[in-house]
Coordinates of C-alpha atoms and ligand atoms in Angstrom, one line a residue:
X264 CA 19.7 -12.6 4.3
X265 CA 16.6 -12.9 2.1
X266 CA 17.9 -11.1 -0.9
X267 CA 19.9 -13.9 -2.3
X268 CA 16.8 -15.3 -4.1
X269 CA 15.8 -12.0 -5.4
X270 CA 18.2 -10.3 -7.7
X271 CA 19.0 -6.6 -6.9
X272 CA 17.4 -4.3 -9.2
X273 CA 16.2 -0.7 -8.7
X274 CA 12.6 -0.9 -9.8
X275 CA 12.7 2.9 -10.5
X276 CA 14.2 1.9 -13.8
X277 CA 11.1 -0.2 -14.6
X278 CA 8.9 2.8 -15.0
X279 CA 7.9 3.3 -18.6
X280 CA 5.2 4.9 -20.5
X281 CA 5.0 1.7 -22.6
X282 CA 3.3 -0.7 -20.2
X283 CA 4.6 -3.9 -21.8
X284 CA 8.1 -2.5 -21.9
X285 CA 7.8 -1.5 -18.2
X286 CA 6.7 -5.0 -17.3
X287 CA 9.5 -6.6 -19.3
X288 CA 12.0 -4.4 -17.4
X289 CA 10.3 -5.3 -14.1
X290 CA 11.3 -8.9 -14.9
X291 CA 15.0 -8.1 -14.9
X292 CA 16.7 -11.0 -13.4
X293 CA 13.9 -13.5 -14.1
X294 CA 13.6 -13.1 -17.9
X295 CA 15.7 -16.2 -18.6
X296 CA 13.3 -18.4 -16.5
X297 CA 10.4 -16.8 -18.3
X298 CA 11.7 -17.3 -21.7
X299 CA 12.5 -21.0 -20.8
X300 CA 8.9 -21.3 -19.6
X301 CA 7.6 -20.1 -22.9
X302 CA 10.0 -22.5 -24.7
X303 CA 8.7 -25.4 -22.6
X304 CA 5.2 -24.4 -23.6
X305 CA 6.1 -24.6 -27.3
X306 CA 7.7 -28.1 -26.8
X307 CA 4.6 -29.3 -24.9
X308 CA 2.3 -28.1 -27.7
X309 CA 4.6 -29.7 -30.3
X310 CA 4.6 -33.1 -28.5
X311 CA 0.8 -33.0 -28.3
X312 CA 0.5 -32.5 -32.0
X313 CA 3.1 -35.2 -32.6
X314 CA 0.8 -37.6 -30.8
X315 CA -1.9 -36.9 -33.3
X316 CA 0.4 -37.3 -36.3
X317 CA 1.6 -40.5 -34.9
X318 CA -1.9 -41.6 -34.5
X319 CA -2.3 -41.0 -38.2
X320 CA 0.7 -43.0 -39.0
X321 CA -0.5 -45.8 -36.9
X322 CA -3.9 -45.9 -38.5
X323 CA -2.5 -45.7 -42.0
X324 CA 0.6 -47.8 -41.9
X325 CA 0.2 -50.3 -39.0
X326 CA -3.3 -51.0 -38.2
X327 CA -4.6 -52.3 -41.6
X328 CA -1.3 -53.5 -42.9
X329 CA -0.3 -57.3 -42.9
X330 CA 3.0 -58.1 -41.3
X331 CA 3.6 -54.8 -39.6
X332 CA 1.8 -55.7 -36.3
X333 CA 5.3 -55.9 -34.7
X334 CA 5.5 -52.2 -34.9
X335 CA 2.5 -51.8 -32.6
X336 CA 4.6 -52.1 -29.5
X337 CA 7.1 -49.6 -30.7
X338 CA 4.3 -47.2 -31.5
X339 CA 2.7 -47.6 -28.1
X340 CA 6.1 -46.8 -26.6
X341 CA 6.3 -43.7 -28.6
X342 CA 2.9 -42.6 -27.5
X343 CA 3.9 -43.1 -23.8
X344 CA 7.1 -41.2 -24.6
X345 CA 5.3 -38.3 -26.1
X346 CA 2.8 -38.1 -23.3
X347 CA 5.7 -38.0 -20.8
X348 CA 7.4 -35.2 -22.8
X349 CA 4.2 -33.3 -22.9
X350 CA 3.6 -33.7 -19.3
X351 CA 7.1 -32.9 -18.2
X352 CA 7.3 -29.7 -20.2
X353 CA 3.8 -28.4 -19.2
X354 CA 4.9 -28.9 -15.6
X355 CA 8.2 -27.2 -16.3
X356 CA 6.6 -24.4 -18.0
X357 CA 4.1 -23.9 -15.1
X358 CA 6.7 -24.1 -12.5
X359 CA 9.0 -21.6 -14.2
X360 CA 6.3 -19.2 -14.9
X361 CA 5.0 -19.3 -11.4
X362 CA 8.5 -18.9 -9.9
X363 CA 9.1 -15.8 -12.1
X364 CA 5.8 -14.2 -11.1
X365 CA 6.2 -14.9 -7.4
X366 CA 9.8 -13.6 -7.5
X367 CA 8.9 -10.5 -9.5
X368 CA 6.0 -9.6 -7.2
X369 CA 7.9 -10.4 -4.0
X370 CA 10.6 -7.9 -5.0
X371 CA 7.9 -5.6 -6.2
X372 CA 6.0 -5.7 -2.8
X373 CA 9.2 -5.2 -0.8
X374 CA 10.1 -2.2 -3.0
X375 CA 6.8 -0.6 -2.7
X376 CA 6.6 -0.9 1.1
X377 CA 10.1 0.7 1.5
X378 CA 9.2 3.3 -1.2
X379 CA 5.9 4.4 0.4
X380 CA 7.5 5.0 3.8
X381 CA 10.0 7.2 2.1
X382 CA 7.5 9.5 0.3
X383 CA 7.0 13.0 1.4
X384 CA 4.5 14.2 3.9
X385 CA 3.0 16.3 1.2
X386 CA 2.5 13.2 -1.0
X387 CA 0.8 11.3 1.8
X388 CA -1.4 14.4 2.7
X389 CA -2.7 14.1 -0.8
X390 CA -3.1 10.4 -1.2
X391 CA -5.7 8.2 0.7
X392 CA -4.0 5.4 2.6
X393 CA -6.6 3.0 1.3
X394 CA -5.5 3.8 -2.2
X395 CA -1.9 3.0 -1.4
X396 CA -2.8 -0.3 0.3
X397 CA -4.8 -1.2 -2.8
X398 CA -1.9 -0.6 -5.1
X399 CA 0.6 -2.5 -3.0
X400 CA -1.8 -5.6 -2.7
X401 CA -4.5 -6.0 -5.3
X402 CA -2.6 -4.3 -8.1
X403 CA 0.6 -6.2 -7.3
X404 CA -1.5 -9.4 -7.3
X405 CA -2.9 -8.6 -10.7
X406 CA 0.7 -8.2 -12.0
X407 CA 1.4 -11.6 -10.6
X408 CA -1.5 -13.2 -12.4
X409 CA -0.6 -11.5 -15.5
X410 CA 2.8 -13.1 -15.5
X411 CA 1.8 -16.5 -14.0
X412 CA -1.5 -17.2 -15.7
X413 CA -2.7 -14.7 -18.4
X414 CA 0.5 -14.1 -20.4
X415 CA 1.5 -17.8 -20.2
X416 CA -2.2 -18.8 -20.9
X417 CA -2.4 -16.7 -24.0
X418 CA 0.8 -17.8 -25.2
X419 CA -0.3 -21.5 -24.7
X420 CA -3.4 -20.9 -26.8
X421 CA -1.4 -19.2 -29.6
X422 CA 1.3 -21.9 -29.5
X423 CA -1.5 -24.7 -29.8
X424 CA -3.0 -22.8 -32.6
X425 CA 0.2 -22.3 -34.6
X426 CA 1.5 -25.8 -34.1
X427 CA -1.8 -27.4 -34.8
X428 CA -2.6 -25.2 -37.8
X429 CA 0.8 -26.1 -39.4
X430 CA 0.0 -29.8 -38.8
X431 CA -3.3 -29.3 -40.4
X432 CA -1.9 -27.7 -43.4
X433 CA 0.4 -30.6 -43.8
X434 CA -2.5 -33.0 -43.7
X435 CA -4.8 -31.2 -46.2
X436 CA -4.8 -27.5 -47.0
X437 CA -8.6 -27.0 -47.8
X438 CA -9.5 -29.0 -44.7
X439 CA -7.1 -26.9 -42.6
X440 CA -8.8 -23.7 -43.8
X441 CA -12.1 -25.2 -43.3
X442 CA -11.1 -25.9 -39.6
X443 CA -10.3 -22.3 -38.9
X444 CA -13.4 -20.6 -40.3
X445 CA -14.9 -20.2 -36.9
X446 CA -11.8 -19.0 -35.2
X447 CA -12.0 -15.3 -36.1
X448 CA -15.6 -15.3 -35.0
X449 CA -14.8 -17.0 -31.8
X450 CA -11.9 -14.5 -31.0
X451 CA -14.0 -11.5 -31.7
X452 CA -17.0 -12.9 -29.8
X453 CA -14.9 -13.7 -26.7
X454 CA -13.1 -10.3 -26.9
X455 CA -16.4 -8.3 -27.1
X456 CA -17.9 -10.5 -24.4
X457 CA -15.1 -10.6 -21.8
X458 CA -14.6 -6.9 -22.2
X459 CA -18.2 -6.4 -21.1
X460 CA -17.6 -9.0 -18.4
X461 CA -14.7 -7.2 -17.0
X462 CA -16.8 -4.1 -16.7
X463 CA -19.2 -6.1 -14.5
X464 CA -16.5 -7.8 -12.7
X465 CA -15.0 -4.3 -11.8
X466 CA -18.4 -3.3 -10.5
X467 CA -18.5 -6.4 -8.3
X468 CA -15.0 -5.7 -7.0
X469 CA -15.9 -2.2 -6.2
X470 CA -18.8 -3.3 -4.2
X471 CA -16.6 -5.8 -2.5
X472 CA -14.3 -2.9 -1.6
X473 CA -17.3 -1.0 -0.2
X474 CA -18.2 -3.9 1.9
X475 CA -14.8 -4.5 3.4
X476 CA -14.4 -0.8 4.1
X477 CA -17.8 -0.8 6.1
X478 CA -16.6 -4.0 7.8
X479 CA -13.3 -2.5 8.8
X480 CA -14.7 0.8 9.8
X481 CA -17.3 -0.9 12.0
X482 CA -14.7 -3.1 13.7
X483 CA -12.5 -0.2 14.5
X484 CA -15.3 2.0 15.5
X485 CA -17.1 -0.7 17.5
X486 CA -17.0 1.3 20.7
X487 CA -18.7 4.3 19.0
X488 CA -21.4 2.0 17.4
X489 CA -22.2 0.5 20.8
X490 CA -22.0 3.8 22.7
X491 CA -24.5 5.3 20.3
X492 CA -26.6 2.1 20.2
X493 CA -26.4 2.2 16.3
X494 CA -26.1 -1.6 15.8
X495 CA -29.5 -1.8 14.0
X496 CA -28.7 1.1 11.7
X497 CA -25.2 -0.3 10.9
X498 CA -26.8 -3.8 10.3
X499 CA -29.3 -2.4 7.9
X500 CA -26.5 -0.4 6.1
X501 CA -24.5 -3.6 5.8
X502 CA -27.4 -5.7 4.6
X503 CA -28.1 -3.2 1.9
X504 CA -24.5 -3.2 0.6
X505 CA -24.4 -6.9 0.8
X506 CA -27.5 -7.2 -1.2
X507 CA -25.9 -4.9 -3.9
X508 CA -22.9 -7.2 -3.9
X509 CA -25.2 -10.2 -4.4
X510 CA -27.0 -8.5 -7.4
X511 CA -23.7 -7.7 -9.0
X512 CA -22.2 -11.1 -8.5
X513 CA -25.3 -12.6 -10.0
X514 CA -25.1 -10.4 -13.0
X515 CA -21.4 -11.6 -13.3
X516 CA -22.3 -15.2 -13.1
X517 CA -25.2 -14.9 -15.5
X518 CA -23.1 -13.3 -18.1
X519 CA -20.6 -16.3 -17.9
X520 CA -23.5 -18.7 -18.1
X521 CA -24.6 -16.9 -21.4
X522 CA -21.2 -17.1 -23.0
X523 CA -20.2 -20.7 -22.7
X524 CA -23.3 -22.3 -24.3
X525 CA -23.1 -19.8 -27.2
X526 CA -19.4 -20.6 -27.8
X527 CA -20.1 -24.3 -27.3
X528 CA -22.8 -24.1 -30.0
X529 CA -20.5 -22.4 -32.4
X530 CA -17.6 -24.9 -31.8
X531 CA -20.0 -27.8 -32.0
X532 CA -21.3 -26.6 -35.4
X533 CA -17.8 -26.1 -36.6
X534 CA -16.7 -29.5 -35.5
X535 CA -19.7 -31.1 -37.1
X536 CA -19.0 -29.5 -40.3
X537 CA -15.3 -30.4 -40.3
X538 CA -15.9 -34.0 -39.2
X539 CA -18.7 -34.7 -41.8
X540 CA -16.9 -33.1 -44.6
X541 CA -13.7 -34.8 -43.6
X542 CA -15.6 -38.1 -43.4
X543 CA -16.8 -37.7 -46.9
X544 CA -13.4 -37.0 -48.2
X545 CA -12.2 -40.1 -46.4
X546 CA -15.0 -42.3 -47.8
X547 CA -14.3 -41.3 -51.4
X548 CA -10.6 -41.8 -50.9
X549 CA -9.3 -38.2 -51.2
X550 CA -7.7 -38.6 -47.7
X551 CA -6.5 -41.6 -45.8
X552 CA -8.3 -42.9 -42.8
X553 CA -5.3 -41.9 -40.6
X554 CA -5.4 -38.4 -41.9
X555 CA -9.0 -38.4 -41.1
X556 CA -8.6 -39.5 -37.6
X557 CA -5.8 -37.0 -37.0
X558 CA -7.8 -34.3 -38.4
X559 CA -10.7 -34.9 -36.2
X560 CA -8.7 -34.6 -33.0
X561 CA -6.5 -31.6 -34.3
X562 CA -9.7 -29.7 -35.0
X563 CA -10.8 -30.0 -31.4
X564 CA -7.4 -28.7 -30.3
X565 CA -7.5 -25.9 -32.6
X566 CA -11.0 -24.6 -31.8
X567 CA -11.6 -25.3 -28.1
X568 CA -8.8 -23.2 -26.6
X569 CA -9.8 -20.3 -28.7
X570 CA -12.8 -19.8 -26.6
X571 CA -10.5 -18.6 -23.8
X572 CA -8.3 -16.4 -25.8
X573 CA -10.6 -13.3 -25.4
X574 CA -10.7 -13.9 -21.7
X575 CA -6.9 -14.1 -21.5
X576 CA -6.5 -10.8 -23.5
X577 CA -9.0 -9.0 -21.5
X578 CA -7.5 -10.1 -18.3
X579 CA -4.0 -9.2 -19.6
X580 CA -5.1 -5.7 -20.3
X581 CA -6.3 -5.4 -16.6
X582 CA -3.0 -6.6 -15.7
X583 CA -1.4 -3.8 -17.6
X584 CA -3.6 -1.4 -16.0
X585 CA -2.5 -2.6 -12.6
X586 CA 1.1 -2.3 -13.7
X587 CA 0.5 1.3 -14.6
X588 CA -1.0 2.0 -11.2
X589 CA 1.9 0.5 -9.4
X590 CA 4.4 2.3 -11.7
X591 CA 2.8 5.7 -10.9
X592 CA 3.6 5.1 -7.2
X593 CA 7.1 4.0 -8.0
X594 CA 7.7 7.1 -10.2
X595 CA 6.9 9.5 -7.2
X596 CA 10.1 11.1 -6.0
X597 CA 11.2 10.1 -2.5
X598 CA 11.9 12.4 0.3
X599 CA 15.7 12.9 0.4
X600 CA 16.9 11.7 3.8
X601 CA 20.6 11.9 3.7
X602 CA 21.1 14.6 1.1
X603 CA 22.3 18.0 2.4
X604 CA 25.5 19.8 2.0
X605 CA 26.0 20.5 5.7
X606 CA 26.5 17.7 8.2
X607 CA 28.0 18.6 11.7
X608 CA 30.2 16.0 13.1
X609 CA 28.5 16.3 16.6
X610 CA 25.1 17.1 18.1
X611 CA 23.5 20.5 17.4
X612 CA 23.5 23.4 19.9
X613 CA 19.8 24.2 19.2
X614 CA 19.9 27.9 18.3
X615 CA 17.1 28.7 15.9
X616 CA 16.7 32.1 14.1
X617 CA 13.4 32.6 12.2
X618 CA 13.6 35.5 9.7
X619 CA 10.4 36.2 7.9
X620 CA 9.7 32.7 7.4
X621 CA 6.6 31.8 5.4
X622 CA 5.0 28.5 4.4
X623 CA 2.3 27.6 2.0
X624 CA 0.8 24.1 1.8
X625 CA 0.8 22.6 -1.8
X626 CA -3.0 23.0 -1.7
X627 CA -2.4 26.7 -1.8
X628 CA -3.3 27.6 1.8
X629 CA -0.8 30.0 3.3
X630 CA -0.4 28.6 6.9
X631 CA 2.5 30.8 7.9
X632 CA 3.5 34.3 7.2
X633 CA 6.4 36.6 8.3
X634 CA 7.5 34.5 11.3
X635 CA 10.4 36.2 12.9
X636 CA 12.0 35.2 16.4
X637 CA 15.2 33.8 17.7
X638 CA 15.6 31.1 20.2
X639 CA 18.9 30.4 22.2
X640 CA 20.1 26.9 22.9
X641 CA 18.4 25.2 25.8
X642 CA 15.5 27.6 26.0
X643 CA 11.8 26.9 26.0
X644 CA 9.6 28.6 23.4
X645 CA 5.8 28.3 23.9
X646 CA 3.3 28.6 21.0
X647 CA -0.2 29.7 21.8
X648 CA -3.2 30.4 19.7
X649 CA -6.5 29.1 18.5
X650 CA -6.7 25.8 16.5
X651 CA -5.7 26.2 12.8
X652 CA -3.4 29.2 13.7
X653 CA -0.4 27.4 12.4
X654 CA 1.4 26.1 15.4
X655 CA 1.7 22.5 14.4
X656 CA 2.7 23.7 10.9
X657 CA 5.5 25.7 12.4
X658 CA 7.0 23.0 14.4
X659 CA 6.7 20.6 11.4
X660 CA 9.3 22.8 9.6
X661 CA 11.9 21.9 12.2
X662 CA 12.5 18.3 11.3
X663 CA 11.9 19.3 7.7
X664 CA 8.6 17.3 7.4
X665 CA 7.7 20.3 5.3
X666 CA 10.2 22.8 3.9
X667 CA 9.5 26.5 4.5
X668 CA 8.6 28.4 1.3
X669 CA 10.0 31.9 2.0
X670 CA 12.3 33.7 4.3
X671 CA 15.2 32.2 6.1
X672 CA 15.5 29.9 9.0
X673 CA 18.8 28.9 10.5
X674 CA 19.9 26.4 13.1
X675 CA 23.2 27.1 14.8
X676 CA 23.8 29.7 12.1
X677 CA 23.3 27.4 9.2
X678 CA 20.3 27.4 6.8
X679 CA 18.0 24.6 7.9
X680 CA 17.5 23.3 4.4
X681 CA 21.2 22.5 4.2
X682 CA 21.0 19.9 6.8
X683 CA 20.2 16.4 5.9
X684 CA 16.6 15.4 7.1
X685 CA 17.9 12.2 8.8
X686 CA 20.3 14.2 10.9
X687 CA 17.6 16.7 12.0
X688 CA 15.3 14.0 12.9
X689 CA 17.8 12.3 15.0
X690 CA 18.4 15.6 16.8
X691 CA 14.7 16.3 17.5
X692 CA 12.4 14.5 19.7
X693 CA 8.6 14.9 19.3
X694 CA 5.8 14.2 21.7
X695 CA 2.6 14.5 19.8
X696 CA -0.9 15.4 20.9
X697 CA -2.1 11.8 20.3
X698 CA 1.1 9.7 20.3
X699 CA 0.9 6.7 18.0
X700 CA 1.9 3.4 19.7
X701 CA 2.5 0.2 17.9
X702 CA 0.7 -3.1 18.8
X703 CA 3.9 -4.2 20.4
X704 CA 5.1 -4.4 24.0
X705 CA 5.6 -1.4 26.2
X706 CA 9.3 -2.0 26.1
X707 CA 9.4 -2.1 22.3
X708 CA 7.4 1.1 22.2
X709 CA 9.7 2.8 24.7
X710 CA 12.9 1.9 22.7
X711 CA 11.4 2.5 19.2
X712 CA 13.7 4.7 17.2
X713 CA 16.5 4.6 19.8
X714 CA 19.6 3.8 17.8
X715 CA 21.7 2.3 20.5
X716 CA 21.4 -0.6 22.9
X717 CA 19.3 0.3 25.8
X718 CA 19.9 -1.4 29.2
X719 CA 17.0 -2.4 31.5
X720 CA 18.2 0.2 34.0
X721 CA 17.9 2.9 31.5
X722 CA 14.5 1.9 30.6
X723 CA 13.4 1.9 34.2
X724 CA 14.9 5.4 34.8
X725 CA 13.1 6.7 31.8
X726 CA 9.9 5.1 32.9
X727 CA 10.2 6.7 36.3
X728 CA 11.2 10.1 35.0
X729 CA 8.1 9.9 32.7
X730 CA 5.9 9.1 35.9
X731 CA 4.9 5.8 34.0
X732 CA 6.9 3.3 36.2
X733 CA 4.0 2.7 38.7
X734 CA 1.5 2.1 35.8
X735 CA 3.8 -0.3 34.2
X736 CA 4.4 -2.3 37.4
X737 CA 0.6 -2.8 37.5
X738 CA 0.4 -4.1 34.0
X739 CA 0.0 -7.9 33.9
X740 CA 3.3 -8.5 32.2
X741 CA 5.1 -5.3 33.1
X742 CA 7.4 -4.1 30.3
X743 CA 6.3 -7.1 28.1
X744 CA 2.7 -6.1 28.1
X745 CA 1.3 -5.6 24.5
X746 CA -0.4 -2.5 24.3
X747 CA -3.0 -3.4 21.7
X748 CA -3.7 -1.7 18.3
X749 CA -2.6 2.0 18.5
X750 CA -2.2 1.4 22.2
X751 CA -6.0 1.0 23.0
X752 CA -5.2 -0.8 26.3
X753 CA -3.6 2.3 27.7
X754 CA -5.4 5.6 28.7
X755 CA -4.6 8.8 26.9
X756 CA -2.4 10.0 29.8
X757 CA -0.4 6.6 29.8
X758 CA 0.1 6.7 26.1
X759 CA 1.5 10.3 26.5
X760 CA 3.8 9.2 29.2
X761 CA 5.1 6.1 27.2
X762 CA 5.7 8.7 24.4
X763 CA 7.6 11.0 26.9
X764 CA 9.7 8.0 28.0
X765 CA 10.4 7.1 24.5
X766 CA 11.7 10.6 23.8
X767 CA 13.8 10.6 27.0
X768 CA 15.6 7.4 25.8
X769 CA 16.1 9.0 22.4
X770 CA 17.7 11.9 24.3
X771 CA 17.5 14.6 21.6
X772 CA 18.9 18.1 21.7
X773 CA 15.7 19.7 20.5
X774 CA 12.2 18.9 21.6
X775 CA 8.7 19.4 20.4
X776 CA 5.7 19.0 22.6
X777 CA 2.6 19.4 20.5
X778 CA -0.3 19.9 22.9
X779 CA 0.9 17.1 25.2
X780 CA -1.5 18.0 28.0
X781 CA -4.6 19.0 26.3
X782 CA -6.6 15.7 26.2
X783 CA -6.0 14.5 29.7
X784 CA -7.6 14.9 33.0
X785 CA -6.2 17.4 35.7
X786 CA -4.4 14.7 37.8
X787 CA -2.8 13.1 34.8
X788 CA -2.0 16.5 33.5
X789 CA -0.1 17.1 36.8
X790 CA 2.0 14.0 36.5
X791 CA 2.5 14.6 32.8
X792 CA 3.7 18.1 33.5
X793 CA 6.2 16.7 36.1
X794 CA 7.4 14.2 33.5
X795 CA 7.8 17.0 31.0
X796 CA 9.9 18.9 33.4
X797 CA 12.5 16.2 33.4
X798 CA 12.4 16.0 29.6
X799 CA 12.8 19.8 28.9
X800 CA 15.9 20.4 31.1
X801 CA 18.8 21.5 29.0
X802 CA 17.1 21.1 25.7
X803 CA 15.8 23.6 23.2
X804 CA 11.9 23.1 23.5
X805 CA 9.0 24.1 21.5
X806 CA 5.8 23.7 23.6
X807 CA 2.5 24.0 22.1
X808 CA -0.3 24.3 24.6
X809 CA -3.7 25.7 25.2
X810 CA -3.5 26.4 29.0
X811 CA -1.6 29.4 30.3
X812 CA -0.2 27.3 33.1
X813 CA 1.7 25.2 30.6
X814 CA 3.3 28.1 28.8
X815 CA 3.8 30.8 31.4
X816 CA 7.3 29.6 32.6
X817 CA 8.6 29.6 29.0
X818 CA 11.5 31.9 28.0
X819 CA 9.6 33.2 25.1
X820 CA 5.8 33.1 24.4
X821 CA 4.6 33.4 20.8
X822 CA 0.9 34.2 20.3
X823 CA -0.3 33.0 17.0
X824 CA -3.3 34.1 15.0
X825 CA -4.0 33.1 11.4
X826 CA -0.5 32.2 10.6
X827 CA 1.1 35.2 12.1
X828 CA 2.8 36.0 15.3
X829 CA 0.6 38.7 16.9
X830 CA 2.4 38.9 20.3
X831 CA 5.7 37.9 21.7
X832 CA 7.6 38.1 25.0
X833 CA 7.6 36.6 28.4
X834 CA 4.6 36.0 30.6
X835 CA 5.1 39.2 32.6
X836 CA 5.7 41.3 29.5
X837 CA 2.7 40.0 27.8
X838 CA 0.5 40.5 30.9
X839 CA 1.2 44.2 30.6
X840 CA 0.2 44.5 27.0
X841 CA -3.5 44.9 26.3
X842 CA -3.7 42.0 23.8
X843 CA -4.8 38.5 23.1
X844 CA -2.5 36.9 25.7
X845 CA -4.1 38.8 28.5
X846 CA -7.6 38.2 27.2
X847 CA -6.8 34.3 27.2
X848 CA -5.3 34.7 30.6
X849 CA -8.3 36.5 32.1
X850 CA -10.8 34.0 30.4
X851 CA -9.0 31.0 31.7
X852 CA -8.6 32.2 35.3
X853 CA -12.3 33.2 35.2
X854 CA -13.3 29.8 34.0
X855 CA -11.3 28.1 36.7
X856 CA -12.5 30.4 39.5
X857 CA -16.1 29.6 38.5
X858 CA -15.2 26.0 38.3
X859 CA -13.7 25.9 41.7
X860 CA -16.7 27.9 43.2
X861 CA -19.2 25.5 41.7
X862 CA -17.2 22.4 42.9
X863 CA -17.0 23.9 46.4
X864 CA -20.7 24.5 46.4
X865 CA -21.4 21.1 44.9
X866 CA -23.4 22.9 42.1
X867 CA -21.9 21.1 39.2
X868 CA -22.9 17.6 39.9
Ligands
ADP922 N1 -1.5 19.0 5.5 C1 -2.1 20.1 5.4 N2 -2.5 20.5 4.1 C2 -3.1 21.7 3.8 N3 -3.5 22.5 4.8 C3 -3.1 22.2 6.1 C4 -2.5 21.0 6.4 N4 -2.3 20.9 7.7 C5 -2.8 21.9 8.2 N5 -3.3 22.8 7.3 C6 -4.0 24.1 7.4 O1 -3.0 25.0 8.0 C7 -3.6 25.7 9.0 C8 -2.8 25.7 10.2 O2 -2.9 24.3 10.8 P1 -2.2 23.9 12.0 O3 -0.8 24.2 11.9 O4 -2.5 22.4 12.2 O5 -2.8 24.7 13.2 P2 -2.7 24.5 14.8 O6 -1.7 23.4 15.0 O7 -2.4 25.8 15.2 O8 -4.1 24.0 15.3 C9 -5.1 25.3 9.1 O9 -5.9 26.2 8.5 C10 -5.2 24.0 8.5 O10 -6.3 23.8 7.9
MG923 MG1 -2.0 21.5 16.1

């Protein structure tokens, strides 16, 4: 629907080590408009210079001459015509350049958004979110400014220079050379100066980023700030950072305030020299009065724009740096979603066989080692073990969030790495420890990722099965209640149950429950466990839990320690072994007994 305006082009092809070439490729589909913008720029510059040449003709051949006053009207008309041409083409050039820049960056933004959500978990583990946001917003905007303002601006300055210089040469060669003496000085001066300014500018931007990070963190963590009564501390921190921002901005403005008077002085001196030497030549008759008049204005137009050339060049180079930062992200390989040489026509059965499976994070940490067990379709496997023992890492292998690095792992007899990721993810439902909800309605969150139309009856059934229906009925707008950012309007248990309802609607063959009951109170735990019973029925389930009650009914219990399985079996088997499982069991029952005693005796509160 939207794509008709933005030509299709795979931006992957725009990645190049030559940044200018890369940018040029990025403009595929918009180049003609951009070239036209440049041509319009040239025409506008030409017509401006033509005005001055016409002025010369007017002074020399019309003004002082008898019997030619009749031409005055024609010349006036020509002036108006030239002004119109100049205005029209300046406008056209600006519009075309802006349209190009907006089109290119709009396509770039869309591409980056889609690209980033297709990058691997490993990439996201290693890259800060803020960094990606920065590249998809500020850097893209810098590319836009490069195309719309800086490249066009520099082109305009150069076009004015060339056209006016040629015109000056035609007037009088020595005078033309005289007019450009200061130009190299100005260019070098502005280059050196704006390079320094851009450093100061970057420092200012950095501080701005610090400020906005602080602001954002404080807004998100407002509850914590208030709970710990840290307002005063946070205020002082912010004020100090804001002061630094003020200092840096002042430095930036002061540098600007230095440059313009200096360059004004230079240009002024140059013009004074040109105008007075030109005047002497006119007085002693070497050049005509018309030539002198044209010369005086052309000098202005050849010198003044030069003051900005350095700025344009420096800003262009920061645009090129931004291009590179964007291109780096584009160059990252995407996670293959649909690739895989084995695609079953129907749903999986859900039989997993682990044979000496090992996994090492790219950081080098060996999180799993020698994992071997088998799991029959429809059975429940429980994973128990201290934090950091590798339970989450193991279940992350199943949807191929990460690929195991050694051993073999088969699903229904076929190596897992042969399945397309997208297929696996459709077959697997995950209820995370802290489910993420979008700031949308309860209904939208429940049907998220369900690739089929869902009726209201189905939604209600899922809500009931997840023990969430009563809660939803108490919400002000029922299913249409918006749950707030990350679902802050819901309690931990409610979020869990919405996630369970969402998974029920997805109806996957394989289920992963990562610590689904660990962060909720006893009563909620009870209703969640009931909701989970509905969910588990008939599905191959992996349950990660801390409490023995949550795992004791599983068909197979795996006890993890430091990435290895140290015990496996059913509850009754493991109770007979003298190992970690029984120690955890004893400890938990002892804690609970104490708790009960103290509650009964009123000792705890
Ligand atoms: N994305 C990651 N990159 C590198 N190491 C990780 C990553 N995620 C987890 N780990 C490490 O792997 C080990 C197992 O972690 P995890 O599977 O989350 O444990 P559990 O779920 O049992 O608490 C830990 O030592 C953890 O620090
Ligand atoms: Mg975990």
